[in-house]
Amino acid sequence: MPQDAYAPPDPKTLGDSPALGETDAEDLVHGICFKTGPPRTLGAELEWLVLDADRPSAILPPDRLTAAHDAARALPLRSRLTIEPGGQLELSSAPAPSLSGCADGLQADLTAVRTALRSQGLVLRGTGRDPRRPLRRMLCSPRYDAMETYFDRTGPAGRAMMRSSASVQVCVDAGYEEPGPLGYGRRWRLAHLLGAVFVAAFANSPAHEGPYAGWRCSRQGIWHDIDARRALAPPLDAEPRAGWTRHALDTEVMCVRSAGDGPWPVPNGMTFRDWLRAGEGAAGGGGGGTPRTDGLRPPTAEDLEYHLTTLFPPVRPRGHLEFRMIDAQPGDDGWLVPVAVVHALFDDQEAAESAYRAAKALADTHGTRPAPRNPLWRSAARHGLADPELRTAATACFRAAAEALPRLGASRHVQDVVGAFAERFTLRGRCPADDGYLQLTGTGARS
């Protein structure tokens, strides 16, 4: 769940761990990706842009943005506060046993952060993509230096993702080991079919120029373009654990951590399986050749765990399921809607059955190509709920969620916020992008 996100091993201990073999690596990924049991906990990660309250189109000077981060860090928050490379502020909840436990904790922390920033003339803004240009990378660290080097090999999308994107990520338990509406196999498939519905319903990053001109969710366009494999889902026709394990090991290594102060190596074309086989003295690998591994130490279990944090599929199995496809939402309470809807559709059995029936109708359009590079996901990003199939599915899902929320103990406030969103957007075949929420107040600046 969110609180343990991105806690990589200390590079200073790299020499203390034994080398990892290929079979052990497969067993390790296989064992940690889906931890099954009854769905009991919920978590959320909220990313926000920090803007000048009076001049939201202005790019904040680094010292002013750093002061805002410092003010937020000084608060006694229950959530974990982190800073994204472009200066986006992120709050990650602790795993909560209920929707109210998750929402109340985040709401209290958001109120405290907003109050602290308001005293500096700053506000938090929820949009999927920052339209201001040019944007700098605020954070300098071996991880982000290596990430930028890696992504620069395939074009500008990686830098755009790091510096300008923001999301609402929702985390639910993997589900039961057994088949059924709350079984992990059903939930895994459902997540990828409904993921396109969530892209469309919550699209909030419209683009009016550039490579994603006309898209409601240009943030998904960025994820589509950053890498040949890193941001893709594994094939859905594979058993979930086996499919994710193959996908993870056959994805290129982004960087190799080192104990010194210098930059981390960024191999070119070396999958984690290649690295494992090189460490075992075998030739070849999953990358289709024999990539250079000269001078690289053999990988360890900690390296594999770190590698998993550099994979960005739409739904990431981290023991639980992490939904990564939802744009940051407008307004003070907009973030509550996707958190509540995902929770209802995946953790209430009746709503899960309704969602599954809606999702089955989307399977043919999804096709065999992995998300987000298939017709269903591309239509969701381009057209939002103007796509009639997605609108029908979204309408059914929001109705099922509305019926489930009282059963799940959701507060009247949460129910009202979800209902108001559905009335304003979903039931009319619209999404936040259609209201022009990305337009910055008083400037008309757009992405």
CSV table of C-alpha atoms in Angstrom, one decimal:
chain,number,residue,atom,x,y,z
A,1,MET,CA,0.0,0.0,0.0
A,2,PRO,CA,1.1,3.6,-0.5
A,3,GLN,CA,3.2,4.2,2.6
A,4,ASP,CA,5.9,1.9,1.6
A,5,ALA,CA,6.3,3.3,-1.9
A,6,TYR,CA,9.8,4.0,-3.1
A,7,ALA,CA,11.8,3.0,-0.1
A,8,PRO,CA,14.8,1.6,-2.1
A,9,PRO,CA,17.6,-0.3,-0.3
A,10,ASP,CA,20.6,1.7,0.8
A,11,PRO,CA,23.2,1.6,-2.0
A,12,LYS,CA,25.9,1.5,0.7
A,13,THR,CA,24.9,-2.1,1.5
A,14,LEU,CA,25.2,-3.3,-2.1
A,15,GLY,CA,28.2,-5.5,-1.5
A,16,ASP,CA,26.5,-7.2,1.5
A,17,SER,CA,23.9,-9.3,-0.5
A,18,PRO,CA,24.6,-12.4,-2.5
A,19,ALA,CA,24.2,-12.5,-6.2
A,20,LEU,CA,20.7,-13.5,-7.5
A,21,GLY,CA,20.1,-16.4,-9.9
A,22,GLU,CA,17.5,-16.4,-12.6
A,23,THR,CA,15.3,-19.1,-11.0
A,24,ASP,CA,15.5,-17.3,-7.6
A,25,ALA,CA,14.6,-14.0,-9.3
A,26,GLU,CA,11.5,-15.6,-10.9
A,27,ASP,CA,10.5,-17.1,-7.6
A,28,LEU,CA,11.0,-13.7,-5.9
A,29,VAL,CA,8.8,-11.7,-8.3
A,30,HIS,CA,6.2,-14.5,-8.4
A,31,GLY,CA,6.0,-14.5,-4.6
A,32,ILE,CA,5.6,-10.7,-4.0
A,33,CYS,CA,3.5,-9.5,-6.9
A,34,PHE,CA,0.1,-10.7,-5.7
A,35,LYS,CA,-0.5,-11.2,-2.0
A,36,THR,CA,-3.9,-12.8,-1.6
A,37,GLY,CA,-6.5,-12.7,1.0
A,38,PRO,CA,-9.8,-11.0,1.7
A,39,PRO,CA,-9.9,-7.3,0.5
A,40,ARG,CA,-9.5,-5.3,3.7
A,41,THR,CA,-7.4,-2.2,3.0
A,42,LEU,CA,-7.4,0.8,0.8
A,43,GLY,CA,-4.8,3.4,0.0
A,44,ALA,CA,-4.3,6.5,-2.3
A,45,GLU,CA,-1.5,8.6,-3.6
A,46,LEU,CA,-2.4,12.2,-4.6
A,47,GLU,CA,-0.1,14.3,-6.8
A,48,TRP,CA,-0.6,18.1,-7.0
A,49,LEU,CA,0.9,21.0,-8.9
A,50,VAL,CA,2.0,23.9,-6.6
A,51,LEU,CA,1.0,27.2,-8.2
A,52,ASP,CA,1.0,30.9,-7.4
A,53,ALA,CA,-2.5,31.8,-6.2
A,54,ASP,CA,-2.6,35.1,-8.0
A,55,ARG,CA,-0.5,34.2,-11.1
A,56,PRO,CA,-1.1,30.4,-11.7
A,57,SER,CA,0.5,30.6,-15.2
A,58,ALA,CA,3.8,31.7,-13.7
A,59,ILE,CA,6.6,29.2,-13.2
A,60,LEU,CA,7.6,29.4,-9.6
A,61,PRO,CA,11.3,30.2,-8.9
A,62,PRO,CA,13.1,27.2,-7.4
A,63,ASP,CA,13.7,28.8,-4.1
A,64,ARG,CA,10.0,29.6,-3.7
A,65,LEU,CA,9.0,26.1,-4.6
A,66,THR,CA,11.6,24.6,-2.2
A,67,ALA,CA,10.2,26.8,0.6
A,68,ALA,CA,6.7,25.5,-0.1
A,69,HIS,CA,8.0,21.9,0.1
A,70,ASP,CA,9.8,22.7,3.3
A,71,ALA,CA,6.7,24.2,4.9
A,72,ALA,CA,4.7,21.0,4.0
A,73,ARG,CA,7.4,18.7,5.3
A,74,ALA,CA,7.4,20.6,8.7
A,75,LEU,CA,3.8,19.6,9.3
A,76,PRO,CA,2.8,16.6,11.5
A,77,LEU,CA,1.1,14.7,8.7
A,78,ARG,CA,-0.3,11.2,8.9
A,79,SER,CA,0.3,10.7,5.1
A,80,ARG,CA,3.8,10.3,3.6
A,81,LEU,CA,4.8,13.4,1.8
A,82,THR,CA,7.2,13.2,-1.2
A,83,ILE,CA,8.3,15.5,-4.0
A,84,GLU,CA,8.2,14.5,-7.6
A,85,PRO,CA,11.0,15.5,-10.0
A,86,GLY,CA,9.1,18.6,-11.4
A,87,GLY,CA,8.2,19.9,-7.9
A,88,GLN,CA,4.8,18.2,-7.8
A,89,LEU,CA,3.8,17.5,-4.2
A,90,GLU,CA,2.5,14.0,-3.4
A,91,LEU,CA,0.6,12.7,-0.3
A,92,SER,CA,0.4,8.9,0.1
A,93,SER,CA,-2.0,7.6,2.7
A,94,ALA,CA,-1.3,4.8,5.1
A,95,PRO,CA,-3.1,1.6,4.3
A,96,ALA,CA,-6.6,2.1,5.8
A,97,PRO,CA,-9.2,-0.5,6.8
A,98,SER,CA,-12.0,1.6,5.3
A,99,LEU,CA,-12.8,4.3,2.8
A,100,SER,CA,-13.5,6.8,5.6
A,101,GLY,CA,-10.2,6.0,7.2
A,102,CYS,CA,-8.3,6.6,4.0
A,103,ALA,CA,-10.3,9.7,3.0
A,104,ASP,CA,-10.4,11.4,6.4
A,105,GLY,CA,-6.7,11.1,6.9
A,106,LEU,CA,-5.8,12.5,3.5
A,107,GLN,CA,-8.4,15.2,3.8
A,108,ALA,CA,-7.0,16.4,7.1
A,109,ASP,CA,-3.5,16.4,5.7
A,110,LEU,CA,-4.5,18.3,2.6
A,111,THR,CA,-6.2,20.9,4.7
A,112,ALA,CA,-3.0,21.4,6.7
A,113,VAL,CA,-0.9,21.6,3.6
A,114,ARG,CA,-3.2,24.0,1.8
A,115,THR,CA,-3.2,26.3,4.9
A,116,ALA,CA,0.6,26.3,5.1
A,117,LEU,CA,0.9,27.1,1.4
A,118,ARG,CA,-1.8,29.7,1.4
A,119,SER,CA,0.3,31.7,3.9
A,120,GLN,CA,2.9,31.8,1.1
A,121,GLY,CA,0.5,32.8,-1.6
A,122,LEU,CA,0.4,29.3,-3.1
A,123,VAL,CA,-2.3,26.8,-3.9
A,124,LEU,CA,-2.5,23.1,-4.9
A,125,ARG,CA,-4.0,22.4,-8.3
A,126,GLY,CA,-5.2,19.1,-9.5
A,127,THR,CA,-4.6,18.5,-13.3
A,128,GLY,CA,-3.1,15.6,-15.1
A,129,ARG,CA,-0.5,17.6,-16.9
A,130,ASP,CA,1.1,21.0,-16.2
A,131,PRO,CA,0.6,23.3,-19.3
A,132,ARG,CA,3.3,25.7,-18.3
A,133,ARG,CA,6.6,25.8,-20.3
A,134,PRO,CA,9.4,25.4,-19.9
A,135,LEU,CA,9.5,23.2,-16.8
A,136,ARG,CA,12.7,22.4,-15.0
A,137,ARG,CA,13.5,19.2,-13.1
A,138,MET,CA,13.7,20.3,-9.4
A,139,LEU,CA,15.2,17.1,-8.0
A,140,CYS,CA,18.8,16.1,-8.6
A,141,SER,CA,19.5,12.6,-7.4
A,142,PRO,CA,21.2,9.5,-8.9
A,143,ARG,CA,17.8,7.9,-9.5
A,144,TYR,CA,16.3,10.9,-11.4
A,145,ASP,CA,19.5,11.7,-13.3
A,146,ALA,CA,19.6,8.1,-14.5
A,147,MET,CA,15.9,8.1,-15.3
A,148,GLU,CA,16.2,11.2,-17.4
A,149,THR,CA,19.2,9.8,-19.3
A,150,TYR,CA,17.3,6.6,-19.9
A,151,PHE,CA,14.1,8.2,-21.2
A,152,ASP,CA,16.0,10.7,-23.4
A,153,ARG,CA,17.0,7.8,-25.6
A,154,THR,CA,13.4,7.5,-26.8
A,155,GLY,CA,12.3,11.1,-27.0
A,156,PRO,CA,10.8,13.9,-24.9
A,157,ALA,CA,7.9,12.0,-23.3
A,158,GLY,CA,10.0,10.8,-20.4
A,159,ARG,CA,11.0,14.3,-19.4
A,160,ALA,CA,7.3,15.4,-19.7
A,161,MET,CA,6.2,12.6,-17.5
A,162,MET,CA,8.8,13.4,-14.8
A,163,ARG,CA,8.3,17.2,-14.8
A,164,SER,CA,4.7,17.8,-15.7
A,165,SER,CA,2.4,14.9,-14.9
A,166,ALA,CA,0.2,14.4,-11.8
A,167,SER,CA,-2.3,11.6,-10.9
A,168,VAL,CA,-4.6,10.1,-8.4
A,169,GLN,CA,-3.3,6.5,-7.7
A,170,VAL,CA,-5.7,4.1,-5.9
A,171,CYS,CA,-4.4,0.9,-4.2
A,172,VAL,CA,-6.6,-2.0,-3.4
A,173,ASP,CA,-5.8,-5.5,-2.1
A,174,ALA,CA,-5.1,-8.2,-4.7
A,175,GLY,CA,-8.0,-10.3,-3.7
A,176,TYR,CA,-8.7,-13.9,-2.9
A,177,GLU,CA,-6.6,-16.8,-4.2
A,178,GLU,CA,-9.7,-18.6,-5.3
A,179,PRO,CA,-11.8,-17.7,-8.4
A,180,GLY,CA,-14.8,-15.5,-8.2
A,181,PRO,CA,-15.7,-11.8,-8.3
A,182,LEU,CA,-13.1,-10.9,-5.6
A,183,GLY,CA,-10.4,-13.4,-6.8
A,184,TYR,CA,-7.1,-11.9,-7.8
A,185,GLY,CA,-7.3,-13.3,-11.4
A,186,ARG,CA,-10.7,-11.7,-12.0
A,187,ARG,CA,-9.6,-8.5,-10.4
A,188,TRP,CA,-6.4,-8.3,-12.5
A,189,ARG,CA,-8.3,-8.7,-15.8
A,190,LEU,CA,-11.1,-6.4,-14.6
A,191,ALA,CA,-8.5,-3.7,-13.7
A,192,HIS,CA,-7.2,-3.6,-17.2
A,193,LEU,CA,-10.6,-3.4,-18.9
A,194,LEU,CA,-12.0,-0.9,-16.5
A,195,GLY,CA,-8.7,1.0,-16.5
A,196,ALA,CA,-9.7,2.4,-19.9
A,197,VAL,CA,-13.1,3.5,-18.3
A,198,PHE,CA,-11.2,5.3,-15.6
A,199,VAL,CA,-9.0,7.0,-18.1
A,200,ALA,CA,-12.0,8.3,-20.0
A,201,ALA,CA,-14.2,9.2,-17.0
A,202,PHE,CA,-11.4,11.1,-15.2
A,203,ALA,CA,-9.6,12.5,-18.2
A,204,ASN,CA,-8.3,15.9,-17.0
A,205,SER,CA,-5.3,16.7,-19.2
A,206,PRO,CA,-6.6,18.1,-22.6
A,207,ALA,CA,-4.0,19.1,-25.2
A,208,HIS,CA,-4.6,21.7,-27.8
A,209,GLU,CA,-1.3,21.5,-29.7
A,210,GLY,CA,1.6,19.2,-30.0
A,211,PRO,CA,1.6,15.4,-30.5
A,212,TYR,CA,-1.5,14.9,-28.4
A,213,ALA,CA,-3.6,17.7,-29.8
A,214,GLY,CA,-7.3,17.0,-29.3
A,215,TRP,CA,-6.7,14.3,-26.6
A,216,ARG,CA,-8.8,14.6,-23.4
A,217,CYS,CA,-6.0,12.7,-21.5
A,218,SER,CA,-2.7,13.7,-22.9
A,219,ARG,CA,-1.0,12.3,-19.8
A,220,GLN,CA,-1.9,8.8,-21.2
A,221,GLY,CA,-0.2,9.8,-24.5
A,222,ILE,CA,3.0,10.5,-22.6
A,223,TRP,CA,2.9,7.1,-20.9
A,224,HIS,CA,2.2,5.5,-24.3
A,225,ASP,CA,5.4,7.1,-25.7
A,226,ILE,CA,8.0,6.9,-22.9
A,227,ASP,CA,9.3,3.4,-23.6
A,228,ALA,CA,8.8,0.3,-25.7
A,229,ARG,CA,7.9,-1.8,-22.7
A,230,ARG,CA,8.3,-0.1,-19.3
A,231,ALA,CA,4.8,1.4,-19.2
A,232,LEU,CA,2.9,-1.5,-20.8
A,233,ALA,CA,0.7,-4.1,-19.1
A,234,PRO,CA,1.7,-7.7,-19.6
A,235,PRO,CA,-0.5,-9.9,-21.8
A,236,LEU,CA,-3.9,-10.6,-20.2
A,237,ASP,CA,-4.1,-14.1,-21.6
A,238,ALA,CA,-1.3,-15.2,-19.3
A,239,GLU,CA,-1.7,-16.3,-15.7
A,240,PRO,CA,-1.3,-13.1,-13.7
A,241,ARG,CA,1.8,-14.1,-11.6
A,242,ALA,CA,3.6,-15.8,-14.5
A,243,GLY,CA,2.8,-13.0,-16.9
A,244,TRP,CA,4.0,-10.2,-14.6
A,245,THR,CA,7.1,-12.1,-13.7
A,246,ARG,CA,8.1,-12.6,-17.4
A,247,HIS,CA,7.2,-9.0,-18.1
A,248,ALA,CA,9.3,-7.6,-15.2
A,249,LEU,CA,12.4,-9.7,-16.0
A,250,ASP,CA,12.3,-9.0,-19.7
A,251,THR,CA,12.1,-5.3,-19.3
A,252,GLU,CA,15.3,-3.2,-19.7
A,253,VAL,CA,17.2,-2.2,-16.6
A,254,MET,CA,16.8,1.5,-16.2
A,255,CYS,CA,19.9,2.0,-14.0
A,256,VAL,CA,22.4,0.1,-11.8
A,257,ARG,CA,22.7,1.6,-8.4
A,258,SER,CA,26.3,2.2,-7.1
A,259,ALA,CA,27.6,3.0,-3.7
A,260,GLY,CA,29.7,6.0,-4.7
A,261,ASP,CA,28.7,9.6,-5.2
A,262,GLY,CA,29.0,9.5,-9.0
A,263,PRO,CA,26.2,8.8,-11.5
A,264,TRP,CA,24.6,5.4,-11.7
A,265,PRO,CA,25.3,3.4,-14.9
A,266,VAL,CA,22.4,3.4,-17.4
A,267,PRO,CA,22.8,0.2,-19.6
A,268,ASN,CA,21.5,0.2,-23.1
A,269,GLY,CA,19.3,-2.7,-24.1
A,270,MET,CA,20.0,-4.9,-21.1
A,271,THR,CA,17.0,-6.6,-19.6
A,272,PHE,CA,17.0,-7.7,-16.0
A,273,ARG,CA,17.1,-11.3,-17.3
A,274,ASP,CA,20.2,-10.4,-19.4
A,275,TRP,CA,21.8,-9.1,-16.2
A,276,LEU,CA,20.9,-12.2,-14.3
A,277,ARG,CA,22.3,-14.5,-17.0
A,278,ALA,CA,25.5,-12.4,-17.3
A,279,GLY,CA,26.0,-12.8,-13.6
A,280,GLU,CA,25.6,-16.5,-13.9
A,281,GLY,CA,28.1,-16.6,-16.7
A,282,ALA,CA,25.5,-17.5,-19.4
A,283,ALA,CA,25.3,-16.0,-22.8
A,284,GLY,CA,22.3,-14.3,-24.4
A,285,GLY,CA,19.1,-13.2,-22.6
A,286,GLY,CA,15.6,-11.9,-22.9
A,287,GLY,CA,16.6,-8.9,-25.0
A,288,GLY,CA,17.1,-10.8,-28.2
A,289,GLY,CA,20.9,-10.6,-28.2
A,290,THR,CA,23.9,-10.4,-25.9
A,291,PRO,CA,24.0,-6.8,-24.6
A,292,ARG,CA,27.1,-5.4,-23.0
A,293,THR,CA,27.3,-6.0,-19.3
A,294,ASP,CA,31.0,-5.2,-19.0
A,295,GLY,CA,32.0,-4.0,-15.5
A,296,LEU,CA,28.6,-4.6,-13.9
A,297,ARG,CA,28.4,-6.5,-10.7
A,298,PRO,CA,26.0,-9.4,-10.5
A,299,PRO,CA,22.4,-8.4,-9.5
A,300,THR,CA,21.0,-9.0,-6.0
A,301,ALA,CA,17.5,-9.4,-4.6
A,302,GLU,CA,17.6,-5.7,-3.7
A,303,ASP,CA,18.5,-4.8,-7.3
A,304,LEU,CA,15.4,-6.7,-8.4
A,305,GLU,CA,13.2,-5.0,-5.9
A,306,TYR,CA,14.5,-1.7,-7.1
A,307,HIS,CA,14.0,-2.6,-10.7
A,308,LEU,CA,10.3,-3.3,-9.9
A,309,THR,CA,10.0,0.4,-8.7
A,310,THR,CA,11.1,1.5,-12.2
A,311,LEU,CA,8.3,-0.2,-14.0
A,312,PHE,CA,5.2,1.9,-14.7
A,313,PRO,CA,2.4,-0.2,-16.1
A,314,PRO,CA,-1.2,1.1,-15.8
A,315,VAL,CA,-1.9,-1.4,-13.1
A,316,ARG,CA,1.1,-2.3,-11.0
A,317,PRO,CA,1.1,-5.4,-8.8
A,318,ARG,CA,3.0,-4.7,-5.6
A,319,GLY,CA,1.4,-7.3,-3.5
A,320,HIS,CA,-1.7,-5.1,-3.9
A,321,LEU,CA,-3.0,-3.6,-7.1
A,322,GLU,CA,-1.9,0.0,-7.8
A,323,PHE,CA,-4.1,1.9,-10.3
A,324,ARG,CA,-1.9,4.4,-12.1
A,325,MET,CA,-4.0,5.6,-15.0
A,326,ILE,CA,-6.2,8.3,-13.4
A,327,ASP,CA,-5.4,12.0,-13.9
A,328,ALA,CA,-5.2,14.3,-11.0
A,329,GLN,CA,-8.7,15.8,-10.4
A,330,PRO,CA,-9.9,19.4,-10.2
A,331,GLY,CA,-11.3,21.0,-7.0
A,332,ASP,CA,-10.7,20.4,-3.4
A,333,ASP,CA,-12.7,17.1,-3.3
A,334,GLY,CA,-12.3,15.9,-6.8
A,335,TRP,CA,-9.7,13.3,-5.8
A,336,LEU,CA,-12.4,11.6,-3.6
A,337,VAL,CA,-14.3,10.4,-6.6
A,338,PRO,CA,-11.8,8.0,-8.2
A,339,VAL,CA,-10.8,6.7,-4.8
A,340,ALA,CA,-14.4,5.9,-3.8
A,341,VAL,CA,-15.4,4.5,-7.2
A,342,VAL,CA,-12.4,2.2,-7.5
A,343,HIS,CA,-12.9,1.0,-4.0
A,344,ALA,CA,-16.6,0.3,-4.6
A,345,LEU,CA,-16.1,-1.5,-7.8
A,346,PHE,CA,-13.3,-3.8,-6.5
A,347,ASP,CA,-14.2,-4.3,-2.9
A,348,ASP,CA,-18.0,-4.7,-2.9
A,349,GLN,CA,-19.1,-8.0,-4.3
A,350,GLU,CA,-22.3,-6.8,-5.9
A,351,ALA,CA,-20.6,-3.8,-7.5
A,352,ALA,CA,-17.7,-6.0,-8.7
A,353,GLU,CA,-20.2,-8.3,-10.5
A,354,SER,CA,-21.8,-5.2,-12.2
A,355,ALA,CA,-18.4,-3.9,-13.2
A,356,TYR,CA,-17.4,-7.3,-14.6
A,357,ARG,CA,-20.6,-7.3,-16.8
A,358,ALA,CA,-19.7,-3.8,-18.0
A,359,ALA,CA,-16.1,-4.8,-18.7
A,360,LYS,CA,-16.9,-7.9,-20.6
A,361,ALA,CA,-18.6,-5.7,-23.3
A,362,LEU,CA,-15.2,-3.9,-23.7
A,363,ALA,CA,-13.1,-7.0,-24.2
A,364,ASP,CA,-13.3,-7.1,-28.0
A,365,THR,CA,-12.4,-3.5,-28.4
A,366,HIS,CA,-9.5,-4.0,-25.9
A,367,GLY,CA,-8.1,-6.7,-28.2
A,368,THR,CA,-4.8,-8.5,-27.7
A,369,ARG,CA,-2.4,-5.5,-27.6
A,370,PRO,CA,-1.3,-4.5,-24.1
A,371,ALA,CA,-2.7,-1.4,-22.4
A,372,PRO,CA,-2.3,1.5,-23.1
A,373,ARG,CA,-1.4,0.6,-26.7
A,374,ASN,CA,-4.7,-0.9,-27.8
A,375,PRO,CA,-7.8,0.6,-29.4
A,376,LEU,CA,-9.9,0.8,-26.2
A,377,TRP,CA,-7.2,2.6,-24.2
A,378,ARG,CA,-6.3,4.9,-27.1
A,379,SER,CA,-10.0,5.9,-27.6
A,380,ALA,CA,-10.3,6.5,-23.9
A,381,ALA,CA,-7.4,8.9,-23.9
A,382,ARG,CA,-8.4,10.7,-27.1
A,383,HIS,CA,-12.2,10.9,-26.7
A,384,GLY,CA,-13.0,10.4,-23.1
A,385,LEU,CA,-16.6,9.5,-22.6
A,386,ALA,CA,-17.6,10.7,-26.0
A,387,ASP,CA,-16.8,7.1,-27.0
A,388,PRO,CA,-20.2,5.4,-26.7
A,389,GLU,CA,-18.9,2.1,-25.5
A,390,LEU,CA,-16.9,3.7,-22.7
A,391,ARG,CA,-19.8,6.0,-21.8
A,392,THR,CA,-22.1,3.0,-21.4
A,393,ALA,CA,-19.6,1.1,-19.3
A,394,ALA,CA,-18.9,4.2,-17.1
A,395,THR,CA,-22.6,4.9,-16.5
A,396,ALA,CA,-23.1,1.3,-15.3
A,397,CYS,CA,-20.0,1.5,-13.1
A,398,PHE,CA,-20.9,4.8,-11.5
A,399,ARG,CA,-24.4,3.5,-10.8
A,400,ALA,CA,-23.0,0.3,-9.2
A,401,ALA,CA,-20.5,2.4,-7.2
A,402,ALA,CA,-23.3,4.7,-5.9
A,403,GLU,CA,-25.3,1.7,-4.7
A,404,ALA,CA,-22.2,0.1,-3.1
A,405,LEU,CA,-20.9,3.2,-1.2
A,406,PRO,CA,-23.5,3.1,1.6
A,407,ARG,CA,-22.9,-0.6,2.1
A,408,LEU,CA,-19.2,0.2,2.4
A,409,GLY,CA,-19.8,2.8,5.1
A,410,ALA,CA,-19.0,5.8,2.9
A,411,SER,CA,-19.9,9.2,4.5
A,412,ARG,CA,-22.8,11.3,3.2
A,413,HIS,CA,-20.2,13.8,1.9
A,414,VAL,CA,-18.3,11.1,-0.2
A,415,GLN,CA,-21.6,9.9,-1.6
A,416,ASP,CA,-22.6,13.4,-2.5
A,417,VAL,CA,-19.3,14.2,-4.2
A,418,VAL,CA,-19.5,11.1,-6.3
A,419,GLY,CA,-23.1,11.7,-7.2
A,420,ALA,CA,-22.4,15.3,-8.2
A,421,PHE,CA,-19.5,14.2,-10.4
A,422,ALA,CA,-21.7,11.6,-12.1
A,423,GLU,CA,-24.4,14.1,-12.7
A,424,ARG,CA,-22.1,16.7,-14.1
A,425,PHE,CA,-19.9,14.4,-16.2
A,426,THR,CA,-20.4,10.7,-16.5
A,427,LEU,CA,-24.1,10.5,-17.1
A,428,ARG,CA,-23.7,13.2,-19.8
A,429,GLY,CA,-20.9,11.5,-21.5
A,430,ARG,CA,-18.4,14.1,-20.4
A,431,CYS,CA,-15.2,14.3,-18.3
A,432,PRO,CA,-13.3,17.1,-16.5
A,433,ALA,CA,-11.3,17.8,-19.6
A,434,ASP,CA,-14.5,18.8,-21.4
A,435,ASP,CA,-15.0,21.6,-18.9
A,436,GLY,CA,-11.6,23.1,-19.7
A,437,TYR,CA,-10.2,22.5,-16.2
A,438,LEU,CA,-6.7,22.6,-17.5
A,439,GLN,CA,-7.1,26.2,-18.5
A,440,LEU,CA,-5.3,28.3,-15.8
A,441,THR,CA,-7.3,31.0,-14.2
A,442,GLY,CA,-6.8,34.4,-15.7
A,443,THR,CA,-4.4,33.5,-18.4
A,444,GLY,CA,-5.9,31.1,-20.8
A,445,ALA,CA,-2.6,29.2,-20.9
A,446,ARG,CA,-3.2,25.6,-22.1
A,447,SER,CA,-0.9,22.6,-22.8
